[in-house]
Coordinates of C-alpha atoms in Angstrom, one line a residue:
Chain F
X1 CA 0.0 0.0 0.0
X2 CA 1.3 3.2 -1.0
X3 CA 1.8 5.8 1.9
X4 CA 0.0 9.2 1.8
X5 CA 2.2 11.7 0.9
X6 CA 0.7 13.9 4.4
X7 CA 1.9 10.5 6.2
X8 CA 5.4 10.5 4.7
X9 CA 6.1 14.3 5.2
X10 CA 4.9 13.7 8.9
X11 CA 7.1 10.7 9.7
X12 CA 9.1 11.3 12.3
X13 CA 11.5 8.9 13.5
X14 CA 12.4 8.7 17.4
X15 CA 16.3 9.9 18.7
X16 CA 15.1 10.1 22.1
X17 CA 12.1 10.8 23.8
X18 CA 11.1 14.2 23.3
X19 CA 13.7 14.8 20.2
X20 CA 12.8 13.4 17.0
X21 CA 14.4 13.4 13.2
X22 CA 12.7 14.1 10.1
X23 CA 13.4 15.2 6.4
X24 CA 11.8 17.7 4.1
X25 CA 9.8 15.9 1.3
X26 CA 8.9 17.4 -2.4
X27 CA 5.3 16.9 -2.3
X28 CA 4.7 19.9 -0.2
X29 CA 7.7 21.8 -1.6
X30 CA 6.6 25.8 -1.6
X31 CA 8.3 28.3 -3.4
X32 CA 11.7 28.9 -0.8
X33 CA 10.9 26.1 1.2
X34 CA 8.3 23.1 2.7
X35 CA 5.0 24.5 2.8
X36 CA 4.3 26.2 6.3
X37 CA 1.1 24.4 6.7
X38 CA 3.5 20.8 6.7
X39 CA 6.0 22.3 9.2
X40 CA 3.1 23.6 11.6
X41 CA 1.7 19.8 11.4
X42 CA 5.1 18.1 11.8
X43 CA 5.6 20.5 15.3
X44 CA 2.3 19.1 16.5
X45 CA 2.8 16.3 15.3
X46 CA 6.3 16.0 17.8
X47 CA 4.0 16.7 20.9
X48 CA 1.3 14.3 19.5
X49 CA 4.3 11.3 19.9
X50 CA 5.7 12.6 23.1
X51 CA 5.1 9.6 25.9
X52 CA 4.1 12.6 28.2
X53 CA 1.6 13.8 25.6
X54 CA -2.0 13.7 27.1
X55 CA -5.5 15.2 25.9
X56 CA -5.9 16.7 22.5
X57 CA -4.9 19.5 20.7
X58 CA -6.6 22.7 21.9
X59 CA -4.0 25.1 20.0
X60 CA -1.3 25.8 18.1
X61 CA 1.1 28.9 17.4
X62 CA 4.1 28.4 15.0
X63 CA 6.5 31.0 14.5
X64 CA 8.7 30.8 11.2
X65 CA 11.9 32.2 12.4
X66 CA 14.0 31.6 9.1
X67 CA 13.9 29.7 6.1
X68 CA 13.6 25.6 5.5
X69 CA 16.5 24.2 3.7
X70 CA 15.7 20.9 1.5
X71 CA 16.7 17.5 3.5
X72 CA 16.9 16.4 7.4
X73 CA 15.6 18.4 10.4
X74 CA 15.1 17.9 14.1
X75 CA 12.6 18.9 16.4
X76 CA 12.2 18.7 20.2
X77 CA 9.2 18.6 22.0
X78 CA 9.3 19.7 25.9
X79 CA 6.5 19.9 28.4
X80 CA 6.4 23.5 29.9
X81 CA 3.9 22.8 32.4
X82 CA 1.0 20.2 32.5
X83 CA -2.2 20.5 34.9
X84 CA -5.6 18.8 35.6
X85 CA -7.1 20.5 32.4
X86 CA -4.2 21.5 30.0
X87 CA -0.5 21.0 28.9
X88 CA 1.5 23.7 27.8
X89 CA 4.4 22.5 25.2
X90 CA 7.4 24.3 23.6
X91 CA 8.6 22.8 20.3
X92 CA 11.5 23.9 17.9
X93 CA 12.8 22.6 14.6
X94 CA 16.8 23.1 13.8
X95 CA 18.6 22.2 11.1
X96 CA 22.2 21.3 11.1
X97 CA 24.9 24.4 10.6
X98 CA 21.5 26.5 10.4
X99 CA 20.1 27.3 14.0
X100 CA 16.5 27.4 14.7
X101 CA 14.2 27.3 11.5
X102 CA 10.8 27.3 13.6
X103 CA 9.5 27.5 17.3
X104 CA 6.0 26.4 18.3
X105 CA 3.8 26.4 21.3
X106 CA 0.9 23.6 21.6
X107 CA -2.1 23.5 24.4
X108 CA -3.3 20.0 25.0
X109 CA -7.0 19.9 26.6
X110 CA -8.2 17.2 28.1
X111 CA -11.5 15.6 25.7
X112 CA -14.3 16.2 27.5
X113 CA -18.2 16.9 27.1
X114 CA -19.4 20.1 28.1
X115 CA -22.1 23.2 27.5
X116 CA -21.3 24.0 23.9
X117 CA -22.7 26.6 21.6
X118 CA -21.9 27.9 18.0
X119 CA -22.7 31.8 17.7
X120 CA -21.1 32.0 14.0
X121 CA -22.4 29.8 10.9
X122 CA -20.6 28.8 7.7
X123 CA -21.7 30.7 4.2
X124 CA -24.0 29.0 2.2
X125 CA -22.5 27.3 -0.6
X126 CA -23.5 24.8 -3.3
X127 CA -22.4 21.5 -2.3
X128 CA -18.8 20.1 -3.2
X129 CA -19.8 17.6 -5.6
X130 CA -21.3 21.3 -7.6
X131 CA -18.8 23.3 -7.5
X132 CA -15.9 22.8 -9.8
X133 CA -12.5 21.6 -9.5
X134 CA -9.7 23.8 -9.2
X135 CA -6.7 22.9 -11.4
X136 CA -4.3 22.6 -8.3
X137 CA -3.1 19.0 -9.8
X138 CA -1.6 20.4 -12.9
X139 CA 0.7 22.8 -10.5
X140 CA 3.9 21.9 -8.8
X141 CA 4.3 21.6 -5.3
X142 CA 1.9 21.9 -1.9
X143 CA -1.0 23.2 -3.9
X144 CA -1.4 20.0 -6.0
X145 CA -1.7 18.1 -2.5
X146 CA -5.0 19.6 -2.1
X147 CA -8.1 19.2 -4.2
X148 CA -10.0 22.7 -3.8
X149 CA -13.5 23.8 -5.2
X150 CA -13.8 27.4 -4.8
X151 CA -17.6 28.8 -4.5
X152 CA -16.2 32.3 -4.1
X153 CA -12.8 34.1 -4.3
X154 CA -10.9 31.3 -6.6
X155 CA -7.3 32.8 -6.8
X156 CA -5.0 34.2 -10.1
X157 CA -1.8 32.5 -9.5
X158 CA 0.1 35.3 -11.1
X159 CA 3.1 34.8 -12.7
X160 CA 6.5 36.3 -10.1
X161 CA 7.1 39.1 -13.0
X162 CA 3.1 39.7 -13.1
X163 CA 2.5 43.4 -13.1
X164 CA 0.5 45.3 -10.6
X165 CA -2.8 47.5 -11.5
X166 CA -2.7 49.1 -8.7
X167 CA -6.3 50.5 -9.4
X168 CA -7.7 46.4 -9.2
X169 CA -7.8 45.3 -5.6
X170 CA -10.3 42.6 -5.4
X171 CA -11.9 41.1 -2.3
X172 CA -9.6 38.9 0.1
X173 CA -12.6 36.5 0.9
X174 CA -12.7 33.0 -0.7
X175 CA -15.1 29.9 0.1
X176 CA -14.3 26.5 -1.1
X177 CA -14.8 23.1 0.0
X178 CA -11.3 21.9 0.5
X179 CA -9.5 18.4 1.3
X180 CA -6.2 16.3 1.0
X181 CA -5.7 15.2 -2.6
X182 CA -6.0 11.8 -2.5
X183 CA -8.5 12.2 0.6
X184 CA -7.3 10.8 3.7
X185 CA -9.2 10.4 7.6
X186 CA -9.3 14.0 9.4
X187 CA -6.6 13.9 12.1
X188 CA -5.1 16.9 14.1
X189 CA -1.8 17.1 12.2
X190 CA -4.0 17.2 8.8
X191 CA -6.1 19.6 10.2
X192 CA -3.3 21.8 11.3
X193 CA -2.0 22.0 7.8
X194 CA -5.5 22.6 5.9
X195 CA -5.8 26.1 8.6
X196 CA -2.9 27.4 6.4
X197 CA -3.8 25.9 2.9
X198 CA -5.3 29.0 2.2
X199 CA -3.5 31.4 -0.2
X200 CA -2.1 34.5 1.0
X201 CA -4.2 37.2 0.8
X202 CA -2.0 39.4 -0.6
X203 CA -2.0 37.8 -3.5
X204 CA -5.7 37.5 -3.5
X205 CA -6.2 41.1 -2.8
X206 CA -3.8 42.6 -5.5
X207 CA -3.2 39.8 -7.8
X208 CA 0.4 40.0 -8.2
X209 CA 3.3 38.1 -6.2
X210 CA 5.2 40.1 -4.0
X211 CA 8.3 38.4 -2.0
X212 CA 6.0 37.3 1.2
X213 CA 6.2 35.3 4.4
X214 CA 4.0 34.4 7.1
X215 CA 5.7 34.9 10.3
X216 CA 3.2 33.8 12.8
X217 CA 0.1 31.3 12.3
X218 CA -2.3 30.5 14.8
X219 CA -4.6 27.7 14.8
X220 CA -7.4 26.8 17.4
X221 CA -9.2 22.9 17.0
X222 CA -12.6 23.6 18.6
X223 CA -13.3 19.8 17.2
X224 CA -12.8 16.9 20.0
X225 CA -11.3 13.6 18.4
X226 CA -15.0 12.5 18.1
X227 CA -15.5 15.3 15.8
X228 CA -12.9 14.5 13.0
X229 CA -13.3 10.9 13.0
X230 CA -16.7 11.7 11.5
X231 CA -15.5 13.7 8.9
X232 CA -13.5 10.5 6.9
X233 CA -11.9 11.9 4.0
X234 CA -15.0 14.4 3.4
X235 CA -14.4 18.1 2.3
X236 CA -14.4 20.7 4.8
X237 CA -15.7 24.3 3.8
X238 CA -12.9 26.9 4.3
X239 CA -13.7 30.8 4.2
X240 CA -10.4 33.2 4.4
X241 CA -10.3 36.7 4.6
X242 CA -7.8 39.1 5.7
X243 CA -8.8 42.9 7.7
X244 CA -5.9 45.0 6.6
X245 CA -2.2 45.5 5.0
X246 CA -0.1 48.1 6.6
X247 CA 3.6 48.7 7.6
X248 CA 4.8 45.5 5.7
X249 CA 2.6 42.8 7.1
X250 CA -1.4 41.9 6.9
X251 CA -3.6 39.7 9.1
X252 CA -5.1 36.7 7.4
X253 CA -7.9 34.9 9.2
X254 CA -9.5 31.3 8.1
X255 CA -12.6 29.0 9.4
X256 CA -12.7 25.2 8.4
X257 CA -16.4 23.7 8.6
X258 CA -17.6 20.4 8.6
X259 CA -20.1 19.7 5.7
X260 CA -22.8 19.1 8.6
X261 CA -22.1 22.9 9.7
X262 CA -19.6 22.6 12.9
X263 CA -16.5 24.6 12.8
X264 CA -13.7 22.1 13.7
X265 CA -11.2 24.7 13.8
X266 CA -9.7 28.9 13.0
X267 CA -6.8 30.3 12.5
X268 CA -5.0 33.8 12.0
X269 CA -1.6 34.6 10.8
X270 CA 0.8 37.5 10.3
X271 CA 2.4 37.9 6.8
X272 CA 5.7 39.3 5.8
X273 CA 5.1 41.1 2.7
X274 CA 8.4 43.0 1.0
X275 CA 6.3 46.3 -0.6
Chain E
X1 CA 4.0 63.2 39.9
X2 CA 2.3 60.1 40.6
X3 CA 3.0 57.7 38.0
X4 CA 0.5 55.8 35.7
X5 CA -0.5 52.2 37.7
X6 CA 0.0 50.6 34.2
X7 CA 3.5 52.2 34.2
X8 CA 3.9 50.8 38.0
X9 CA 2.5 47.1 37.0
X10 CA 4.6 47.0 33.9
X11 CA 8.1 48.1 35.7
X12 CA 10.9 46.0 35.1
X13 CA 14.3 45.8 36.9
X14 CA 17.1 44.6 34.8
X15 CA 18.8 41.9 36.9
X16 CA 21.0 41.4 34.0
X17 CA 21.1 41.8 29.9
X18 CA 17.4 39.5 28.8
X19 CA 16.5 38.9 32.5
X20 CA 14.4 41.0 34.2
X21 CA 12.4 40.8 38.3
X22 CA 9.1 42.6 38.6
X23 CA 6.2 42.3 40.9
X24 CA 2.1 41.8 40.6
X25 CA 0.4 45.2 41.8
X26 CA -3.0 45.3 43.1
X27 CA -4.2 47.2 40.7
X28 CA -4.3 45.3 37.7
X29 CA -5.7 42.0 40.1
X30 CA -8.6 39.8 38.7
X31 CA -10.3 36.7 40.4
X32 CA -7.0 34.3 40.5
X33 CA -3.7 36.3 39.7
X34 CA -3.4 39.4 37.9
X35 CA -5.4 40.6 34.8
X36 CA -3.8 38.1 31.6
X37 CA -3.8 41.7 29.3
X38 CA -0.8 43.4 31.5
X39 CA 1.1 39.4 32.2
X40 CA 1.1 39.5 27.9
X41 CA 1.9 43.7 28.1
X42 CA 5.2 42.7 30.9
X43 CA 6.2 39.6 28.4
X44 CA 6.3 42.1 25.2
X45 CA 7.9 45.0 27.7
X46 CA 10.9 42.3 28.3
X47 CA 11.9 41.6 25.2
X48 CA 11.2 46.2 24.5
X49 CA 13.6 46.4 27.1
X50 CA 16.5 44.2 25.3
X51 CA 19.3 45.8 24.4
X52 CA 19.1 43.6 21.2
X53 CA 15.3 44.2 20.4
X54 CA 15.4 45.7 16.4
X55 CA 12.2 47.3 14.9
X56 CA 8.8 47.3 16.3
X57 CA 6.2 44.5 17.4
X58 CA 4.4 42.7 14.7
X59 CA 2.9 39.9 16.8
X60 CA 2.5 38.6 20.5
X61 CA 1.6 34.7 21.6
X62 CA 0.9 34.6 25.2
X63 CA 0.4 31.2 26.5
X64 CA -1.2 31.2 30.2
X65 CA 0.7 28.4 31.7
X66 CA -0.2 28.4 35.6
X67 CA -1.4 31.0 38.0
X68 CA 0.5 33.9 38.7
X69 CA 0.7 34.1 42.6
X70 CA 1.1 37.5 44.3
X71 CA 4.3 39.2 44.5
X72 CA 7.3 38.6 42.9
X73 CA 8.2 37.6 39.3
X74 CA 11.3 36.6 37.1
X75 CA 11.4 37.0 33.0
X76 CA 13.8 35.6 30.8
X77 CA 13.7 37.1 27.0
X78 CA 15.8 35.2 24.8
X79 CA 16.6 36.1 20.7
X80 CA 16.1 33.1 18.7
X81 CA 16.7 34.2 15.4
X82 CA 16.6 37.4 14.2
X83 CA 16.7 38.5 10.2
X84 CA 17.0 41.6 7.9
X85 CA 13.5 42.1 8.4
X86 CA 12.2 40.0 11.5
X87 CA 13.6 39.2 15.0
X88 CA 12.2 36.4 16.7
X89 CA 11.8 36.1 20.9
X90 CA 11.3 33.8 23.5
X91 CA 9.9 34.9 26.8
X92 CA 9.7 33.1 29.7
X93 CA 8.3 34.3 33.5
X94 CA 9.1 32.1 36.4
X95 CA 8.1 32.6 40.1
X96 CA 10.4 30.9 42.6
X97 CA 9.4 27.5 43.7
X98 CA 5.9 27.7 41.4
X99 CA 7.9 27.1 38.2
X100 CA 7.1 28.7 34.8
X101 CA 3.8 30.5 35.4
X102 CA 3.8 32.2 31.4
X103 CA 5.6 31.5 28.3
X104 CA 5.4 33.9 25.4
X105 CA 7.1 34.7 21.6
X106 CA 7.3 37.6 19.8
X107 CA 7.9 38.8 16.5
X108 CA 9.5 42.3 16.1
X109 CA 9.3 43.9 12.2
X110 CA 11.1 46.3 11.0
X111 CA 9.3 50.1 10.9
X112 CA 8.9 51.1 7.2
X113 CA 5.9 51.9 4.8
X114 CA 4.4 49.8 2.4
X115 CA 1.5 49.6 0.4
X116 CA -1.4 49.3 2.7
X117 CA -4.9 48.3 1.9
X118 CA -7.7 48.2 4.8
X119 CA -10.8 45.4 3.5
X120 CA -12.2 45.8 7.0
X121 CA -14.4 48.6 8.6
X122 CA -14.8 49.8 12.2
X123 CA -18.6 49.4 13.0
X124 CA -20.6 52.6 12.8
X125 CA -21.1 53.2 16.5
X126 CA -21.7 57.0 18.0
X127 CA -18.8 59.3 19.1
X128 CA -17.4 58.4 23.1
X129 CA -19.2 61.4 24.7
X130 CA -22.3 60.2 23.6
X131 CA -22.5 56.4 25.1
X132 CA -22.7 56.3 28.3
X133 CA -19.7 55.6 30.8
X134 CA -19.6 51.7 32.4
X135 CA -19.2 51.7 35.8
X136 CA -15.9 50.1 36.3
X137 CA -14.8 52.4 38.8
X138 CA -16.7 51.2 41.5
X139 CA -15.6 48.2 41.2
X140 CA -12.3 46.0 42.5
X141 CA -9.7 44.9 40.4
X142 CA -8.4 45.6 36.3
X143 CA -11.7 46.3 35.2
X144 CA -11.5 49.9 37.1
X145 CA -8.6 50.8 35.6
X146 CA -9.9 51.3 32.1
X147 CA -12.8 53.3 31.0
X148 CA -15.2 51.3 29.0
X149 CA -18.5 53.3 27.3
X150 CA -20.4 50.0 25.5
X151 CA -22.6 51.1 22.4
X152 CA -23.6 47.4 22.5
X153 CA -23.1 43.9 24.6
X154 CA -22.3 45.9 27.7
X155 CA -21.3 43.0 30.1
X156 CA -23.8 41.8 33.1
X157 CA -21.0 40.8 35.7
X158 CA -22.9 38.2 37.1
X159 CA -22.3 37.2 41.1
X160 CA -20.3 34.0 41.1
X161 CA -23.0 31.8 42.3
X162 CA -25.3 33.7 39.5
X163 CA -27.8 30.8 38.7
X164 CA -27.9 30.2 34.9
X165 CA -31.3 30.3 32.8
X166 CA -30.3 27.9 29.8
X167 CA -32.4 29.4 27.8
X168 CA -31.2 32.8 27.3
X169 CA -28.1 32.9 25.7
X170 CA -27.5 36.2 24.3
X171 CA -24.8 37.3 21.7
X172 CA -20.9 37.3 22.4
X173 CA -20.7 40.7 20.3
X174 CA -19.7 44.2 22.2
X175 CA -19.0 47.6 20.6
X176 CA -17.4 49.9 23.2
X177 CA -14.7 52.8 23.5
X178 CA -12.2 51.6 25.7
X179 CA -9.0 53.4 27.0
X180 CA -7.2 53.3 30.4
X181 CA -7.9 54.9 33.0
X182 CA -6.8 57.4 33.8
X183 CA -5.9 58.2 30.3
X184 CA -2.6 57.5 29.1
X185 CA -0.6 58.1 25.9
X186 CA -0.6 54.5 23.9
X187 CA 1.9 52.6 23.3
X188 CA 2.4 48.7 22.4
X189 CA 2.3 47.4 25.9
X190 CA -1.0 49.3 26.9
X191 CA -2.0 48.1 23.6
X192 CA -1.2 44.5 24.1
X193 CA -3.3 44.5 27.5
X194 CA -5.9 46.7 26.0
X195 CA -6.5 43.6 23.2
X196 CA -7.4 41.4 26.3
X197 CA -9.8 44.5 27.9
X198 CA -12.9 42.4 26.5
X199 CA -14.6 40.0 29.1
X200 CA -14.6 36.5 28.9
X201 CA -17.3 36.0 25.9
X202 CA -18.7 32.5 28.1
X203 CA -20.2 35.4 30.2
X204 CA -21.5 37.2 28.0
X205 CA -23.4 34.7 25.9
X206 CA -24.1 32.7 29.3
X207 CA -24.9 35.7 31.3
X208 CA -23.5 33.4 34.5
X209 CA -19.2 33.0 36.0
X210 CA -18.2 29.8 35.4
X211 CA -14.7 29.1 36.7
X212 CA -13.0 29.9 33.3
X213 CA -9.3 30.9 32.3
X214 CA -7.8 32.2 29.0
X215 CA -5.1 29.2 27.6
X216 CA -3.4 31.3 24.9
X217 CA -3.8 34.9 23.8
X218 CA -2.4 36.3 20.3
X219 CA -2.4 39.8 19.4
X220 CA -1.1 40.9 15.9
X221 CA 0.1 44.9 15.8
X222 CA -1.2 46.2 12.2
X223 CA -0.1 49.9 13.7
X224 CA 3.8 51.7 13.5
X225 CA 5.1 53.8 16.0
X226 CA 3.7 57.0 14.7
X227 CA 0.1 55.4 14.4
X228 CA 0.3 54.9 18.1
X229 CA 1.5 58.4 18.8
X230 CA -1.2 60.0 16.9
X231 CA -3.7 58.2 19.2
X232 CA -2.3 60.1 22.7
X233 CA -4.2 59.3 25.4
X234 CA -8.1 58.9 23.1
X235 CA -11.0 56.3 22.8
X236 CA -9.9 53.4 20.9
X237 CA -12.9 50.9 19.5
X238 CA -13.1 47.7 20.4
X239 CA -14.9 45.0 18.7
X240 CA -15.2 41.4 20.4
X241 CA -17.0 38.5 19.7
X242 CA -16.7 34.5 19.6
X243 CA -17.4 31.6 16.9
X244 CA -17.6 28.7 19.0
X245 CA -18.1 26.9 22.2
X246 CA -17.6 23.6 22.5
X247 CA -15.4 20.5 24.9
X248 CA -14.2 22.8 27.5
X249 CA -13.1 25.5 25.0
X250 CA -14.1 28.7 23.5
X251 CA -12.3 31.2 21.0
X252 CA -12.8 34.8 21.2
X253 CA -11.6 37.3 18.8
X254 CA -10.9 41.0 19.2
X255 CA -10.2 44.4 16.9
X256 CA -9.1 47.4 18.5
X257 CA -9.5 50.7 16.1
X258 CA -8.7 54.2 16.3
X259 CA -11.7 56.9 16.1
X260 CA -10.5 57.9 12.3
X261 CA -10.8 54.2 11.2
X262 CA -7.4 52.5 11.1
X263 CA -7.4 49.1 12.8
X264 CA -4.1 49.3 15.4
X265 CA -4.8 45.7 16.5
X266 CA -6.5 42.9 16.4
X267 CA -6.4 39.7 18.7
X268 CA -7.7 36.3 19.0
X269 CA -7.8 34.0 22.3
X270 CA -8.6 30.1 23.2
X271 CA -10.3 30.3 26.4
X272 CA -10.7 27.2 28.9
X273 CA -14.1 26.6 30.8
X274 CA -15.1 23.9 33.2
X275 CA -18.7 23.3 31.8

């Protein structure tokens, strides 16, 4: 059986507990460096196989310090302080003759039934199986991993030389039903890495492709374990949308819904953009 | 002249270059340690107060480890990588014999102008003379020392043994003009507690105080340096709402703007409730 590409760039084999060794793989290859969405997952992923790990995933903050290079990595996982309720965990990814590529911190709840109410609701879209494909497939790198079907906000993929109007700035709010291409069960790590499968919204907004970076992405899982085994492989419907774009960097916010209308998780980042 | 009390609760001595003792001040107090806004304002002060800190803040993850006792405090802020247009930090408070009560990172950004684009609006709510003033004042603890005037989803603060009507769950939005009090010229540190000014959304929508604690707190700075000076000592408004409630968990997610329309910050937080 051939492994999931997700599954190979998440393998992480053991050095010691708590310290783990992994490699970069070209599936999810961006364009400087593994898509961040893969290297959130894998730091999550380094808690998720700590022996001390308990609960589930209640949050997630990675901070891209500096750039991926192509090949081997390692990443330690240590636990900060662990309660009745919660874990706190500090993660970092190094790379050989490079320093520290990536930090993370990771809350770990305990799964539990309680009050629960949802106050927001997902747009109203056609179903998946109506809305059409989005070439992603014919494209190199992370993007082809994902099968997409944009109801609103489908992006350009300009070209790197693509000039600017700077009269054209379009909306930076898409909806599409989204999912691992081929699908594959909902776990935490996957879920992690569809929160920042979203483009960036600078390129959404203006329609070029400036030199851009996100420096910090956030990701809450309001979904218990319960929750994403029901999903399977099915699509989840993603909105994006960013507030403003000032001083070099822009906020970028994104839901992920379950077909059946509960949000399993959200997420904000900052982005790095050059002008 | 008697100096600001956020001035007094976010003094730091330097015990030597990245480490830093400072103490809680009644002030600034809320049920179980001090208010979570000016722990995440002393974390982003620490790493201000570096002699190798470059640029300006860009974005702030708080992560609410353990309680903060009384008294006094250590914090460690520690340069992790820092680039040609980022710096990342690591901050760390300790209390002796409790262990690490906070961790925290930063991202500091170089100052410049860019193109800038807002796609978000300030809700249309009247000027701060006209809405009434909240009475904070006559109350104990953080909440007196800002000035809050809510033009909707003014907060009920129910007694802690409140009885809760199932039933009437009301919306987690509020509109209000919030600045400290007395007023004081802005900076990012007042700003950075002032993105966690918003009460707990679970008692909002609920209306009742379940034991409840924020788990992680992120606060992205869309303003420079001379967008905060321009403010002085005004209004900001703050927006604040919540998507989702659900196993323990809720998120919450702030904007703070400035009375001519440009959004200085915006925050989002994972908060942790027993049922």
């Amino acid at each position: 059986m051939v492994e999931h590409p997700l599954d190979e760039a998440l393998s992480l084999d053991v050095v010691e507990p708590g310290r783990f060794h992994g490699r970069t793989t070209p599936q999810y290859w961006n364009m400087a460096g593994p898509f961040g969405g893969v290297t959130g997952a894998l730091m999550l992923r380094a808690v998720l196989d700590h022996p001390e790990a308990q609960g589930r995933p209640v949050a997630l903050t990675v901070n891209f310090c500096g750039a991926v290079a192509e090949g081997d990595f390692e990443i330690t996982a240590r636990l900060v302080r662990g309660g009745r309720s919660t874990q706190h965990w500090q993660v970092e990814m190094t790379q050989e003759g490079r320093g520290v590529a990536t930090t993370a911190s990771v809350v770990m709840g305990v799964a539990r039934e309680t009050w629960g109410h949802r106050s927001a609701g997902p747009p109203s879209i056609p179903a998946p199986e109506a809305v059409p494909l989005f070439p992603t497939a014919i494209r190199n790198g992370w993007t082809a991993q994902y099968e997409m079907r944009f109801a609103a906000g489908a992006p350009t993929f300009p070209q790197a030389d693509a000039p600017r109007a700077p009269d054209d700035i379009r909306s930076g709010l898409s909806h599409l039903w989204v999912r691992d291409a081929p699908p594959r069960p909902l776990d935490y790590p996957a879920l992690a890495a569809l929160s920042d499968s979203f483009i960036l919204r600078i390129v959404q907004v203006r329609g070029d492709l400036p030199p851009t970076a996100t420096a910090t992405l956030t990701t809450y899982f309001l979904a218990d374990p319960a929750d994403l085994a029901r999903q399977g492989g099915d699509y989840l419907l993603g909105v994006a949308n960013s507030r403003a774009f000032a001083h070099g960097f822009h906020d970028q916010i994104a839901e992920l819904w379950s077909r059946d209308g509960e949000l399993l998780a959200v997420s904000t980042q900052m982005v790095w953009f050059k002008s």
